Coordinates of N, CA and C in Angstrom, one line a residue:
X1 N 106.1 86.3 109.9 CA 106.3 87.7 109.3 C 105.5 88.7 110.1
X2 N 106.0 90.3 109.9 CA 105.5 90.9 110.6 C 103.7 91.2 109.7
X3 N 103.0 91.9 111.1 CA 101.5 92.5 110.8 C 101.6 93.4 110.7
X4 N 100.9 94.4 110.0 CA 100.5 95.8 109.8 C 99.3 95.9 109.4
X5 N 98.8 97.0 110.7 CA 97.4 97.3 110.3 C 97.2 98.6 109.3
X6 N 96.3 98.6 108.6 CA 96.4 100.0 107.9 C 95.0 100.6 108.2
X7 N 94.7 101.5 109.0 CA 93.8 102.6 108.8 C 93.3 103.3 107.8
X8 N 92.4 103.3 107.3 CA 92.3 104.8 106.1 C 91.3 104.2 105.8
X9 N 90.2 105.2 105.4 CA 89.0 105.1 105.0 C 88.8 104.9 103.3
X10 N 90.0 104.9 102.6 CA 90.0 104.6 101.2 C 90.1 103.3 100.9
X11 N 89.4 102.7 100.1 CA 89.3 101.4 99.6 C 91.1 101.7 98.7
X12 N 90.4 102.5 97.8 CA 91.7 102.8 97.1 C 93.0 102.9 97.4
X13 N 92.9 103.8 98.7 CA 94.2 103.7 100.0 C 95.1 102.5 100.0
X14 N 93.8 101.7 100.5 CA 94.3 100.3 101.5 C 94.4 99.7 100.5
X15 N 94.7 99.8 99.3 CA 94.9 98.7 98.3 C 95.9 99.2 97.4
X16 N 96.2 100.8 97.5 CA 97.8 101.0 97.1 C 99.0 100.6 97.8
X17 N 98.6 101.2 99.3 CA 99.5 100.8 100.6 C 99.7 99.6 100.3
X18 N 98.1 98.4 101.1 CA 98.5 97.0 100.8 C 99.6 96.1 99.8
X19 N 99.2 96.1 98.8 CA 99.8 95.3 97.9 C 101.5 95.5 98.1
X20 N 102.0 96.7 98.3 CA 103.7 96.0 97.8 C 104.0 95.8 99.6
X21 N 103.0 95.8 100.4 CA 103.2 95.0 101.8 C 103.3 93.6 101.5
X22 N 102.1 92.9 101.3 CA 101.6 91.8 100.6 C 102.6 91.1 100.1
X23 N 102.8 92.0 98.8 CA 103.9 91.0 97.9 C 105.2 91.0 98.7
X24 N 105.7 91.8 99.7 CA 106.6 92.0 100.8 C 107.0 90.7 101.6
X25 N 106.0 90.5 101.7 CA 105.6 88.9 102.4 C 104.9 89.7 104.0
X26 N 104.3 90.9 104.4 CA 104.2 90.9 105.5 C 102.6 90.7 105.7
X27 N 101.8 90.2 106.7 CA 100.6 90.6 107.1 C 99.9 91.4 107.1
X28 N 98.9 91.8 106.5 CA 98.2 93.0 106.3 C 96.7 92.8 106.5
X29 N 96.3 93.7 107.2 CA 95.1 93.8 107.8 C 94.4 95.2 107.2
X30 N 93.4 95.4 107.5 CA 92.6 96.4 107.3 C 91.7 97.0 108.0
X31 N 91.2 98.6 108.5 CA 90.1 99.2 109.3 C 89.4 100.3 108.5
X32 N 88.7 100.3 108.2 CA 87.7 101.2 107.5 C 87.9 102.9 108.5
X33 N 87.9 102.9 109.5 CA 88.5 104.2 109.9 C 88.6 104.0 111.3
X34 N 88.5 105.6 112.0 CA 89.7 105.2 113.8 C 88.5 104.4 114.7
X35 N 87.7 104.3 114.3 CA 86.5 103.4 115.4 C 87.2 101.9 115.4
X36 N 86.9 101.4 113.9 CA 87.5 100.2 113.6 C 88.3 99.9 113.8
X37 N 89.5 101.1 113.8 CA 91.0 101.0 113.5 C 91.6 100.3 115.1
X38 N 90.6 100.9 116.0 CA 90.7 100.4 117.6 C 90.5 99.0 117.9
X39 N 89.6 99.2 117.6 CA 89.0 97.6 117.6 C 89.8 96.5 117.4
X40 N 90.4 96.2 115.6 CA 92.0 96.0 115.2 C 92.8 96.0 115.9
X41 N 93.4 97.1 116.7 CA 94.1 97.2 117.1 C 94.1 96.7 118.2
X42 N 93.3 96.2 119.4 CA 93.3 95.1 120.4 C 93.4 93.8 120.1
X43 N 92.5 93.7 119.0 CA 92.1 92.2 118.8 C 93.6 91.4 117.9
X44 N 94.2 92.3 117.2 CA 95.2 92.6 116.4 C 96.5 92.2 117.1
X45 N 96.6 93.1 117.5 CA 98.0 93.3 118.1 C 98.9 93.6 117.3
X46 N 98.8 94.5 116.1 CA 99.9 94.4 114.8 C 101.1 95.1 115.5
X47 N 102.0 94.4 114.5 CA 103.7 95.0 115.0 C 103.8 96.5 114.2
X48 N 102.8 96.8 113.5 CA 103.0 98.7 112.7 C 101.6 98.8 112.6
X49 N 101.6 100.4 112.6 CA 100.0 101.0 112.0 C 100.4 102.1 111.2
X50 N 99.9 101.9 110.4 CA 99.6 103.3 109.2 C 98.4 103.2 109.2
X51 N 98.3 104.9 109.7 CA 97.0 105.5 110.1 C 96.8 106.9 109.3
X52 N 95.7 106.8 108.3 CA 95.2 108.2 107.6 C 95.1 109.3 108.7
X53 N 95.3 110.4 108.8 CA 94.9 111.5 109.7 C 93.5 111.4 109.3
X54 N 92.9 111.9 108.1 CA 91.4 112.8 107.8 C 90.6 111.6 107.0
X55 N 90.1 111.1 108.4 CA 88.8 110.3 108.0 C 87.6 110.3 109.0
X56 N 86.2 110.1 108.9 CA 85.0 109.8 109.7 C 85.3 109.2 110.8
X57 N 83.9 109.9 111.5 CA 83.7 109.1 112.7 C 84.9 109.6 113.6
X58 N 86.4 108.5 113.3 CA 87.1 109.0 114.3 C 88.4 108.9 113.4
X59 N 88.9 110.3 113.5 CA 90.2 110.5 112.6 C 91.4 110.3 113.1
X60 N 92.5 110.5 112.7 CA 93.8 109.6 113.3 C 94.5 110.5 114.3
X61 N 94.2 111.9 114.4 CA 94.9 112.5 115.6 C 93.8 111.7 116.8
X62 N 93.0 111.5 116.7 CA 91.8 111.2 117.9 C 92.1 109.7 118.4
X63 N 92.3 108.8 117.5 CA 93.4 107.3 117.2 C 94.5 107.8 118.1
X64 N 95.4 108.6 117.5 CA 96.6 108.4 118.8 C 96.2 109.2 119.8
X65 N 95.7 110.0 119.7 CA 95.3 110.5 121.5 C 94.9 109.7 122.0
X66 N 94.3 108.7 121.5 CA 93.5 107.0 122.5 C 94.7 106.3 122.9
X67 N 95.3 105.9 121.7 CA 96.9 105.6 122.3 C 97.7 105.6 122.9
X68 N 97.3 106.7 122.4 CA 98.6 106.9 123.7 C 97.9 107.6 125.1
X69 N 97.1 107.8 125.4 CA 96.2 107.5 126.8 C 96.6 106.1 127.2
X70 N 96.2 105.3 126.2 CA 96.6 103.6 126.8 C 98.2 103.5 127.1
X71 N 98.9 104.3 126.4 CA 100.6 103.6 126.7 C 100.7 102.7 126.0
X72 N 100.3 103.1 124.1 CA 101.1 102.2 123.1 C 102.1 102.4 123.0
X73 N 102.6 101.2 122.8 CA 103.8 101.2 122.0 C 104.5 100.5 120.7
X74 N 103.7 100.0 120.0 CA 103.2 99.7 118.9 C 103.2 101.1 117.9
X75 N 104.5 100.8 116.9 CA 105.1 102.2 115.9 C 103.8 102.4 115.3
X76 N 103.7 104.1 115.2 CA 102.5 104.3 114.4 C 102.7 105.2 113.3
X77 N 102.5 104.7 111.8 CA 103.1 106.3 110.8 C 101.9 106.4 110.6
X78 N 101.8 107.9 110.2 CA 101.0 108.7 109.8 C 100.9 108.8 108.0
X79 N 99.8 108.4 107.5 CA 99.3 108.6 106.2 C 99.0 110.2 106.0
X80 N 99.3 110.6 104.8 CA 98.3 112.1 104.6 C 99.0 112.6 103.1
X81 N 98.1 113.3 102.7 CA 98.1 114.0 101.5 C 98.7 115.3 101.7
X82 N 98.2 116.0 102.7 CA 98.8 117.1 103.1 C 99.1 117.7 104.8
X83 N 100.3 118.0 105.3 CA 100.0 118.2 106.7 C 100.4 119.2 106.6
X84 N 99.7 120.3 107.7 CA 100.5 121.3 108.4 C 101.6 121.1 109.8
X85 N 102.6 121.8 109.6 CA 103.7 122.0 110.4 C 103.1 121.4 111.9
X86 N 102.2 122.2 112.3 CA 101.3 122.1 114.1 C 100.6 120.6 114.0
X87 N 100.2 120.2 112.9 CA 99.3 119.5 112.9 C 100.6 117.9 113.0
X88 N 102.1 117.9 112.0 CA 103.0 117.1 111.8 C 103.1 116.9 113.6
X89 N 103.4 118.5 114.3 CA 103.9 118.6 115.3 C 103.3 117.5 116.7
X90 N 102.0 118.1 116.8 CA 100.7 117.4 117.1 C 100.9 115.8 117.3
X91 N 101.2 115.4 116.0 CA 101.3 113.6 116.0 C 102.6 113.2 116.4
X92 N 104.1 113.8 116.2 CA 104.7 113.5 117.0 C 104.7 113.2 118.3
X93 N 104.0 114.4 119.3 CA 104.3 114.5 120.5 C 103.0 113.3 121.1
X94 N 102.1 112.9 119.9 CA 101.0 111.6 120.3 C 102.0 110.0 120.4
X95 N 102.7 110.3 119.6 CA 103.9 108.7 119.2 C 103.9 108.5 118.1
X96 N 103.6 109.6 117.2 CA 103.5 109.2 115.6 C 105.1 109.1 115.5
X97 N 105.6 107.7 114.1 CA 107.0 107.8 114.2 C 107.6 108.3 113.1
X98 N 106.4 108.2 111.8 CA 107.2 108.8 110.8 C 105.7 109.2 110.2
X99 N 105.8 110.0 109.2 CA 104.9 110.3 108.0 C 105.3 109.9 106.9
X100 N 104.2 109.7 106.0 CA 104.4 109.1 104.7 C 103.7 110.2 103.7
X101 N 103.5 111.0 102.8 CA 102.8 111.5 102.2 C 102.4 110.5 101.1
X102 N 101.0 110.8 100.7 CA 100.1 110.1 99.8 C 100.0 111.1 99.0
X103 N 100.1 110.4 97.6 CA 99.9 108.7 97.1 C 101.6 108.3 97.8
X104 N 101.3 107.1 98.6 CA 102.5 106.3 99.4 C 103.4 105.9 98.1
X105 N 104.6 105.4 98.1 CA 105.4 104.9 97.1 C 105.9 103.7 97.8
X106 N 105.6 102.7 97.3 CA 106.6 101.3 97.5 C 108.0 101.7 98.1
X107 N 108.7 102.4 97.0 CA 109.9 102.5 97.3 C 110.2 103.3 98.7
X108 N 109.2 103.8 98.9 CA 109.6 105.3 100.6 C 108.8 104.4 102.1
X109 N 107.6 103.9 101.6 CA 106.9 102.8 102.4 C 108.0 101.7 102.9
X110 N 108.5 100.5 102.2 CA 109.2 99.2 103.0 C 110.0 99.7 103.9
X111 N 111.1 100.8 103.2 CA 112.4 100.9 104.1 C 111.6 101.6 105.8
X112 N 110.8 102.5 105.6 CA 110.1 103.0 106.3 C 109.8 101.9 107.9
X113 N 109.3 100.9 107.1 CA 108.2 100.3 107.7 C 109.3 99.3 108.5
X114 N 110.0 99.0 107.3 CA 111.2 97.7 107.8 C 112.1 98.1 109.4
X115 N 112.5 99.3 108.9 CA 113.4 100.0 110.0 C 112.4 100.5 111.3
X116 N 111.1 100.6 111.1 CA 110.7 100.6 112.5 C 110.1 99.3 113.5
X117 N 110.1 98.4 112.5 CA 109.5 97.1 112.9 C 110.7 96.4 113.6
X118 N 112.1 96.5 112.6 CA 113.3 96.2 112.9 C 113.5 96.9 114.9
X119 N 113.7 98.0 114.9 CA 113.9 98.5 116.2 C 113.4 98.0 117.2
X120 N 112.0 97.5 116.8 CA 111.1 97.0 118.3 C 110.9 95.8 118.2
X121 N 111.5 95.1 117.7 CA 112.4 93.5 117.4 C 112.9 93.3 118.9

């Protein structure tokens, strides 16, 4: 089954997200924020990342600017509560592939996740 790492500095977060992954049947991992989230993400290798934008240390626009410096290619959606337009804009042109707004919904999350994991199959 596929991995997915999830970024976000919320315990709460990573355990709304997680679970209808989980029960999904897919791999799920976890980074307390973008320092960790790196780290993971070498040692990792996951087939998706859902990444919070607004967290410590290192936030998730600073995450895909590392990224894509390296030449990921490993799909990345974006977590957030609220974005601006520049800011949506911003993560695209880093390799963000979709946004999710939070609180995530099961139902907007799978198809989400399915269809980009599907492509890079």
């Amino acid at each position: 089954m596929s991995s997915i790492l999830i970024i976000d500095d919320s315990v709460f977060q990573r355990r709304v997200v997680g679970a209808p992954l989980r029960a999904g049947g897919f791999d799920v991992y976890e980074a307390v924020n973008g320092n960790d989230g790196l780290l993971k993400i070498q040692e990792l290798q996951p087939d998706l990342i859902l990444l919070d934008i607004l967290m410590p240390e290192k936030d998730g626009i600073e995450v895909l600017k590392e990224l894509h410096d390296l030449g990921n290619t490993i799909p990345v959606v974006m977590l957030t509560s609220d974005v601006q337009e520049s800011t949506r804009n911003e993560c695209l042109s880093l390799g963000a592939r979709a946004f999710l707004n939070k609180p995530v919904k099961a139902e907007e999350l799978i198809p989400v996740i399915t269809a980009l994991i599907e492509k890079t199959s």
